Amino acid sequence: MKILSGKTGAPGIAIGPVMLREDHVRVFNTETAEPAQEIKRFDAALAVLPDRFSDLLSSAAPENRGILEARKMMLEDPSLLDAIRAGIRSGKTAEAASLSVTEEKAAALEKNENEYLRSRSADLRDIGRFLADHLSGRPDRSCPDVPSVIFADEITPEEISAADRNNVLAYVTRKGSPASHASIVAGNCGIPYLYGVDPDVAVLRSAALVAVDAAEGKLILDPDEGTLAELTRRKAEDTRVRIIRDVSETGIRVCANIGSPEDAKQALRYGADGVGLFRTEFLFMKKETPPDEEEQFEAYRSAAEYMQGKEVIIRTLDLGADKQASCLTLAPEENPALGHRAIRVCLDRPELFRTQLRAILRAAVYGNIKIMFPMIASIGEIDDAMEQVRLAAAGLNAEGIPCRIPPVGIMVETPAAAVLSEELARKADFFSIGTNDLAQYTLAADRTGKDMERYYRPGDEAVLRLIRMTAEGAKKAGIPVGICGEIGGDPAIIPLLAEMGISELSMSPARIPKAKQILADLSAVSADEPADEFEAFGAPADGRLIPMEQIPDPAFSSGVLGKCIGIEPESGNIYAPVSGTVTMVADTLHAIGIRSDGGHEILIHIGIDTVALKGKGFTCSLKAGARVEKNDLIMTADPDVIRAAGLNATVILVLLK
Ligand code: PEP
Ligand code: MG
């Protein structure tokens, strides 16, 4: 066993084989004696690419299709293909020419003054490897064939969004930074990400198994049995939904940051109380043309519908600096983080802004949506942005299209906004503090800069004072204030934020259970009483949490049997929510009772009216009197069999009276 240290990009634990991205190109000859034949082989491989892409596109998640389409476009670029053919004519094989031509072009791009063009060099290298993989009959390297931990020099947010989430267990990279959008997207997708690891590649390659403990900042090569058992236990606790007491006593809601409507599923899975930040710029990335009003409307409406009435804060476009979209080229700037970005771009391009606002106002009819403007640094900017909201509403009303102006808030992510918070609070319905940028601008430290961690410290006293000042400004005006920067999910800082009067913390979905646990502990401590055991229960199944009142059976939803929680299951695995003794297993296996070590009587009831199935679709080998440990797999109950019988498959956990 060997342990290497790294830094947390996105928390989580993963165990599996490692795939070195640089290895994932098949070994091939680099020289050819028959260039004409080789060009024919190259052209034949290109001819089947459209079919390969239509297969990829038809199976891709909607949020990943734009990226694939952009990749397809790049592969159709005649100047690129001609350069590769020229390389082949000079004696290189098609694979070697693809790699060398894309490398040359990427290296040239890296020297470009335009930050956006520089950032595209990684895409070009990607395309080169993709072509070499394709020519040598190897599948797309960003999609390993078996579930694997991917090791790479660095990783882009686009690559993470395009990844097959079933086969990417975790990312480990040499380069990275905690507030980069790669870290943020990995967190949104629930993929553990560890950066700053610089292993001996030969040693890494020879590891049969690796464990990534991204929360603790460790990459463990060939973990021993004890370590493996401990990590497996922690992973089960971390990745499964934890049912915890309603933390409303603290008055703080714990919400999710998302980048696509599909991310809302992760949000619900981890028990989010809402979406505190929908980063809409991710809908624009890797698209040839900006999404039109209809496409945006669908995206916002479906996020709101997924969240089933819970609040969804839609942030208007925050493009610029390290977030660029090729469909909206921004003029090159010396200091893009201090230049035309976010609300400035929107106010400069009213037609772009208006399209987005129209889509949001229309979607607001279908759910609990709020609007939020990023990067506000002056009072005039809110006035101007609000004017655009009113114009968008007036246009829709004149056209007879249903719409609603929802509450409108602002992000406090410039020191100017924090200092002016009292005045700004009179103009906004709510604040959300973007500590990722607030720290960057307060400490004059690039959030994505190499070796900037010494200077970029979101928990620095200077940043905390600005947060406190903002919270006080909001309080005076009587508006709520949340935090949607990464600090909101930092276990060490949450208690301080709670004490400052922050009413909402929004974070990567995977951080939610821990944050809720901390808040529940805080409220238990302040109430000077031990926490009720229910809050420490594990979930009996993976899936979406359903509050007691929404369980579709009055026997449970009325609470007459005791406090209940439902889970719409994603798989058929049923786990012990506590350690204890089995008290009964129904003959038809649809229910199991457990007495916890703390003396609670628990019932796990699978589905509604499932007694009628007479055990079909269920397996359980436990008998009354058996001992179970928390998170043990105690039975299986196939939700598809239950649903196919026309029954509801909700797994219900009842804390019997
Ligand atoms: C922030 O700056 O804290 C924030 C949440 O916005 P983003 O990370 O998208 O810039
Ligand atoms: Mg920001």
XYZ file of N, CA, C and O in Angstrom, residues 71 74 116 119-128 156 158 286:
64
model
N -17.577 18.535 -30.906
C -16.439 17.672 -31.238
C -16.560 17.183 -32.693
O -15.602 17.167 -33.438
N -15.527 19.929 -35.038
C -14.073 20.101 -35.117
C -13.468 19.026 -36.016
O -12.528 19.269 -36.758
N -9.563 32.768 -24.262
C -10.495 31.747 -24.723
C -9.809 30.794 -25.718
O -9.892 29.579 -25.602
N -7.507 28.470 -24.107
C -8.155 27.366 -23.391
C -8.645 26.275 -24.357
O -8.923 25.156 -23.959
N -8.769 26.606 -25.654
C -9.235 25.603 -26.623
C -8.126 24.614 -27.017
O -8.362 23.641 -27.697
N -6.894 24.878 -26.599
C -5.809 23.978 -27.007
C -6.045 22.583 -26.424
O -5.735 21.584 -27.066
N -6.617 22.533 -25.233
C -6.886 21.216 -24.628
C -7.887 20.448 -25.495
O -7.769 19.236 -25.688
N -8.853 21.172 -26.065
C -9.841 20.514 -26.933
C -9.169 19.906 -28.160
O -9.510 18.815 -28.599
N -8.218 20.674 -28.712
C -7.542 20.170 -29.916
C -6.764 18.892 -29.611
O -6.788 17.934 -30.379
N -6.088 18.883 -28.474
C -5.340 17.672 -28.100
C -6.321 16.510 -27.920
O -6.050 15.380 -28.315
N -7.458 16.841 -27.347
C -8.505 15.833 -27.162
C -8.914 15.220 -28.498
O -9.079 14.022 -28.635
N -9.110 16.126 -29.471
C -9.531 15.678 -30.795
C -8.469 14.765 -31.402
O -8.772 13.738 -32.013
N -7.206 15.129 -31.222
C -6.110 14.309 -31.759
C -6.147 12.908 -31.173
O -6.050 11.906 -31.898
N -10.871 19.250 -17.958
C -11.676 20.451 -18.194
C -13.119 20.202 -17.742
O -13.575 19.061 -17.717
N -15.697 20.745 -19.411
C -16.431 20.163 -20.538
C -16.228 18.656 -20.570
O -17.151 17.889 -20.813
N -19.987 24.853 -25.233
C -19.884 23.799 -26.234
C -21.077 23.787 -27.179
O -21.509 22.742 -27.649
